[in-house]
Amino acid sequence: NREYLWGVNTQYSTDVIDPTSQVVADSATWNWVIYKSHFTVGDVVTISYANPLQIGQDTFTFSTKAMAYSKNTAKDEVKLINVFPNPYYGYQYREGSRDQHYVTFSHLPQNAVIRIFDLSGVLVRTITHRSSTPNSQFDTWNLQNDSGYPVASGIYIVYIDMPDLGTTKILKLALIQEQQILKVY
């Protein structure tokens, strides 16, 4: 979850500026991206910078909309559910070490059950996604089966059941595992 804020060098106005407008393209001075934010109505965000343009005169005000949940909108957004990287080529830049391989599922609703099958139809892994925070849309798979062993290279079918929405989603995932190097001979 991320929020985008633009500092626009224009005359002050309370009118909302469309972020895709030419005004932003021509006048954007700063672009802030705030990750994993959980702003609610009434929150105050203060941005301090070391080199103000006009000391004591610059004032910035931001407001947020109240969070709203719509089951119909959530059903419409099921098409956005995805897995990345896909295909997985033995490594991705987000991994912290050689022993921490994973892929990430995105745009998940708060309650989902992810079942991963190999092409022969064998259930490889079950992941229960129950978000404890309302804005968490991500979950990961560590490329291991339910017994904790690394899975083989191949094509996997991901079946995502969303009981609260009464719908499902099917994804295909290609894994190409890195060469296995024994740590003990």
mmCIF file of C-alpha atoms in Angstrom:
data_model
loop_
_atom_site.group_PDB
_atom_site.id
_atom_site.type_symbol
_atom_site.label_atom_id
_atom_site.label_comp_id
_atom_site.label_asym_id
_atom_site.label_seq_id
_atom_site.Cartn_x
_atom_site.Cartn_y
_atom_site.Cartn_z
ATOM 1 C CA ASN A 1 0.000 0.000 0.000
ATOM 2 C CA ARG A 2 1.447 3.367 -0.914
ATOM 3 C CA GLU A 3 0.392 6.976 -1.006
ATOM 4 C CA TYR A 4 1.680 9.456 -3.577
ATOM 5 C CA LEU A 5 2.031 13.139 -2.713
ATOM 6 C CA TRP A 6 3.099 15.844 -5.130
ATOM 7 C CA GLY A 7 4.451 19.251 -4.207
ATOM 8 C CA VAL A 8 3.337 21.558 -7.011
ATOM 9 C CA ASN A 9 4.924 24.991 -7.539
ATOM 10 C CA THR A 10 1.750 26.965 -8.410
ATOM 11 C CA GLN A 11 -0.418 29.664 -6.863
ATOM 12 C CA TYR A 12 -2.191 28.435 -3.729
ATOM 13 C CA SER A 13 -5.643 26.965 -4.318
ATOM 14 C CA THR A 14 -7.968 24.633 -2.428
ATOM 15 C CA ASP A 15 -8.989 22.983 -5.723
ATOM 16 C CA VAL A 16 -7.936 19.358 -6.163
ATOM 17 C CA ILE A 17 -5.375 18.934 -8.951
ATOM 18 C CA ASP A 18 -5.633 15.858 -11.171
ATOM 19 C CA PRO A 19 -2.288 13.997 -10.772
ATOM 20 C CA THR A 20 -2.313 13.143 -14.499
ATOM 21 C CA SER A 21 -2.828 16.765 -15.544
ATOM 22 C CA GLN A 22 -0.364 18.999 -17.376
ATOM 23 C CA VAL A 23 -0.170 21.202 -14.234
ATOM 24 C CA VAL A 24 1.548 18.381 -12.342
ATOM 25 C CA ALA A 25 3.782 17.546 -15.316
ATOM 26 C CA ASP A 26 4.870 21.196 -15.642
ATOM 27 C CA SER A 27 4.979 22.291 -12.002
ATOM 28 C CA ALA A 28 5.738 19.257 -9.807
ATOM 29 C CA THR A 29 8.656 20.163 -7.570
ATOM 30 C CA TRP A 30 8.601 17.175 -5.191
ATOM 31 C CA ASN A 31 7.192 13.675 -5.424
ATOM 32 C CA TRP A 32 6.854 11.783 -2.158
ATOM 33 C CA VAL A 33 5.928 8.107 -1.990
ATOM 34 C CA ILE A 34 4.891 6.817 1.440
ATOM 35 C CA TYR A 35 4.821 2.998 1.684
ATOM 36 C CA LYS A 36 2.631 0.923 4.000
ATOM 37 C CA SER A 37 0.735 3.926 5.295
ATOM 38 C CA HIS A 38 -2.440 3.599 7.271
ATOM 39 C CA PHE A 39 -3.746 7.159 7.247
ATOM 40 C CA THR A 40 -7.229 7.848 8.527
ATOM 41 C CA VAL A 41 -9.406 10.932 8.506
ATOM 42 C CA GLY A 42 -7.957 13.553 10.837
ATOM 43 C CA ASP A 43 -4.349 12.334 10.688
ATOM 44 C CA VAL A 44 -1.773 15.101 10.424
ATOM 45 C CA VAL A 45 1.282 14.538 8.227
ATOM 46 C CA THR A 46 4.211 16.903 8.721
ATOM 47 C CA ILE A 47 6.953 17.007 6.119
ATOM 48 C CA SER A 48 10.141 18.776 7.147
ATOM 49 C CA TYR A 49 12.917 19.496 4.737
ATOM 50 C CA ALA A 50 16.352 20.939 5.392
ATOM 51 C CA ASN A 51 16.282 23.663 2.748
ATOM 52 C CA PRO A 52 12.929 25.467 2.784
ATOM 53 C CA LEU A 53 12.163 27.783 -0.116
ATOM 54 C CA GLN A 54 10.702 30.544 2.052
ATOM 55 C CA ILE A 55 11.460 30.181 5.728
ATOM 56 C CA GLY A 56 8.355 30.665 7.832
ATOM 57 C CA GLN A 57 6.040 31.172 4.845
ATOM 58 C CA ASP A 58 5.663 27.723 3.270
ATOM 59 C CA THR A 59 2.658 25.823 4.592
ATOM 60 C CA PHE A 60 1.399 22.513 3.246
ATOM 61 C CA THR A 61 -1.946 20.926 4.076
ATOM 62 C CA PHE A 62 -2.981 17.381 3.181
ATOM 63 C CA SER A 63 -6.262 15.635 3.751
ATOM 64 C CA THR A 64 -7.298 12.010 3.392
ATOM 65 C CA LYS A 65 -10.558 10.344 2.531
ATOM 66 C CA ALA A 66 -12.175 7.915 4.922
ATOM 67 C CA MET A 67 -11.446 4.288 4.119
ATOM 68 C CA ALA A 68 -14.436 2.528 2.603
ATOM 69 C CA TYR A 69 -14.975 -1.134 1.815
ATOM 70 C CA SER A 70 -17.250 -2.356 -0.922
ATOM 71 C CA LYS A 71 -17.782 -6.062 -1.544
ATOM 72 C CA ASN A 72 -18.765 -5.332 -5.155
ATOM 73 C CA THR A 73 -15.581 -3.328 -5.755
ATOM 74 C CA ALA A 74 -13.528 -6.107 -4.152
ATOM 75 C CA LYS A 75 -15.155 -8.639 -6.510
ATOM 76 C CA ASP A 76 -14.341 -6.425 -9.497
ATOM 77 C CA GLU A 77 -10.702 -6.186 -8.401
ATOM 78 C CA VAL A 78 -10.198 -9.967 -8.267
ATOM 79 C CA LYS A 79 -8.857 -9.664 -11.829
ATOM 80 C CA LEU A 80 -5.872 -7.695 -10.406
ATOM 81 C CA ILE A 81 -4.654 -10.614 -8.260
ATOM 82 C CA ASN A 82 -1.238 -11.670 -9.518
ATOM 83 C CA VAL A 83 2.004 -13.407 -8.581
ATOM 84 C CA PHE A 84 5.479 -12.011 -9.187
ATOM 85 C CA PRO A 85 8.112 -12.586 -10.364
ATOM 86 C CA ASN A 86 6.552 -14.870 -12.927
ATOM 87 C CA PRO A 87 8.440 -16.681 -14.289
ATOM 88 C CA TYR A 88 10.761 -17.106 -11.333
ATOM 89 C CA TYR A 89 14.344 -17.667 -12.548
ATOM 90 C CA GLY A 90 16.103 -19.024 -9.455
ATOM 91 C CA TYR A 91 16.569 -15.631 -7.865
ATOM 92 C CA GLN A 92 14.939 -12.227 -7.468
ATOM 93 C CA TYR A 93 16.550 -9.032 -6.253
ATOM 94 C CA ARG A 94 14.289 -8.748 -3.174
ATOM 95 C CA GLU A 95 15.636 -11.958 -1.638
ATOM 96 C CA GLY A 96 17.932 -11.406 1.309
ATOM 97 C CA SER A 97 19.987 -14.594 1.049
ATOM 98 C CA ARG A 98 20.433 -17.782 -0.964
ATOM 99 C CA ASP A 99 18.165 -19.625 1.464
ATOM 100 C CA GLN A 100 15.198 -17.251 1.285
ATOM 101 C CA HIS A 101 13.545 -17.777 -2.107
ATOM 102 C CA TYR A 102 9.967 -16.617 -2.572
ATOM 103 C CA VAL A 103 7.323 -15.262 -4.888
ATOM 104 C CA THR A 104 4.756 -12.659 -3.873
ATOM 105 C CA PHE A 105 0.999 -12.666 -4.382
ATOM 106 C CA SER A 106 -0.544 -9.212 -4.719
ATOM 107 C CA HIS A 107 -4.008 -7.628 -4.604
ATOM 108 C CA LEU A 108 -5.331 -10.313 -2.240
ATOM 109 C CA PRO A 109 -8.522 -9.627 -0.263
ATOM 110 C CA GLN A 110 -8.428 -9.837 3.531
ATOM 111 C CA ASN A 111 -9.433 -13.507 3.572
ATOM 112 C CA ALA A 112 -8.123 -15.941 0.950
ATOM 113 C CA VAL A 113 -6.872 -19.512 0.743
ATOM 114 C CA ILE A 114 -4.068 -20.056 -1.770
ATOM 115 C CA ARG A 115 -3.639 -23.643 -2.984
ATOM 116 C CA ILE A 116 -0.666 -24.464 -5.194
ATOM 117 C CA PHE A 117 -0.773 -27.579 -7.387
ATOM 118 C CA ASP A 118 1.797 -29.165 -9.694
ATOM 119 C CA LEU A 119 0.724 -30.141 -13.229
ATOM 120 C CA SER A 120 -0.165 -33.678 -12.156
ATOM 121 C CA GLY A 121 -2.802 -32.212 -9.821
ATOM 122 C CA VAL A 122 -0.958 -32.909 -6.560
ATOM 123 C CA LEU A 123 -1.496 -30.285 -3.875
ATOM 124 C CA VAL A 124 1.950 -28.878 -3.120
ATOM 125 C CA ARG A 125 1.217 -26.077 -0.660
ATOM 126 C CA THR A 126 -1.706 -24.380 1.091
ATOM 127 C CA ILE A 127 -1.349 -20.806 2.319
ATOM 128 C CA THR A 128 -4.094 -19.198 4.389
ATOM 129 C CA HIS A 129 -4.082 -15.426 3.910
ATOM 130 C CA ARG A 130 -5.925 -13.624 6.688
ATOM 131 C CA SER A 131 -4.880 -10.040 6.803
ATOM 132 C CA SER A 132 -4.632 -8.553 10.268
ATOM 133 C CA THR A 133 -4.510 -5.071 8.773
ATOM 134 C CA PRO A 134 -7.157 -3.774 6.372
ATOM 135 C CA ASN A 135 -4.640 -2.601 3.773
ATOM 136 C CA SER A 136 -2.467 -5.716 3.489
ATOM 137 C CA GLN A 137 -2.783 -7.121 -0.010
ATOM 138 C CA PHE A 138 0.378 -9.236 -0.122
ATOM 139 C CA ASP A 139 1.391 -12.756 0.835
ATOM 140 C CA THR A 140 4.435 -14.806 -0.090
ATOM 141 C CA TRP A 141 5.267 -18.407 -0.914
ATOM 142 C CA ASN A 142 8.749 -19.595 0.063
ATOM 143 C CA LEU A 143 8.816 -22.143 -2.822
ATOM 144 C CA GLN A 144 8.560 -25.051 -0.401
ATOM 145 C CA ASN A 145 5.915 -27.748 -0.122
ATOM 146 C CA ASP A 146 3.782 -28.320 2.982
ATOM 147 C CA SER A 147 6.580 -30.535 4.398
ATOM 148 C CA GLY A 148 9.168 -27.755 4.124
ATOM 149 C CA TYR A 149 11.124 -29.146 1.142
ATOM 150 C CA PRO A 150 11.983 -26.996 -1.903
ATOM 151 C CA VAL A 151 9.739 -27.659 -4.900
ATOM 152 C CA ALA A 152 11.094 -28.667 -8.292
ATOM 153 C CA SER A 153 11.324 -26.457 -11.347
ATOM 154 C CA GLY A 154 8.143 -26.531 -13.389
ATOM 155 C CA ILE A 155 4.723 -25.037 -13.997
ATOM 156 C CA TYR A 156 2.386 -24.672 -11.033
ATOM 157 C CA ILE A 157 -1.323 -23.921 -10.910
ATOM 158 C CA VAL A 158 -2.375 -21.497 -8.178
ATOM 159 C CA TYR A 159 -6.024 -21.703 -7.098
ATOM 160 C CA ILE A 160 -7.086 -18.788 -4.886
ATOM 161 C CA ASP A 161 -10.382 -19.184 -3.026
ATOM 162 C CA MET A 162 -11.963 -16.030 -1.595
ATOM 163 C CA PRO A 163 -14.896 -17.231 0.555
ATOM 164 C CA ASP A 164 -15.952 -13.754 1.714
ATOM 165 C CA LEU A 165 -16.355 -12.676 -1.922
ATOM 166 C CA GLY A 166 -17.776 -15.983 -3.159
ATOM 167 C CA THR A 167 -15.283 -16.170 -6.025
ATOM 168 C CA THR A 168 -12.008 -17.792 -7.079
ATOM 169 C CA LYS A 169 -8.979 -16.993 -9.239
ATOM 170 C CA ILE A 170 -6.607 -19.327 -11.084
ATOM 171 C CA LEU A 171 -3.029 -18.340 -11.930
ATOM 172 C CA LYS A 172 -0.176 -20.148 -13.679
ATOM 173 C CA LEU A 173 3.310 -19.845 -12.196
ATOM 174 C CA ALA A 174 6.568 -20.955 -13.831
ATOM 175 C CA LEU A 175 9.478 -21.775 -11.506
ATOM 176 C CA ILE A 176 13.025 -22.374 -12.604
ATOM 177 C CA GLN A 177 14.964 -23.232 -9.491
ATOM 178 C CA GLU A 178 18.651 -22.410 -9.209
ATOM 179 C CA GLN A 179 21.251 -25.145 -9.318
ATOM 180 C CA GLN A 180 21.401 -26.939 -5.996
ATOM 181 C CA ILE A 181 24.785 -26.710 -4.266
ATOM 182 C CA LEU A 182 25.379 -29.080 -1.401
ATOM 183 C CA LYS A 183 26.557 -27.397 1.788
ATOM 184 C CA VAL A 184 27.805 -30.666 3.305
ATOM 185 C CA TYR A 185 29.662 -33.416 1.388
#
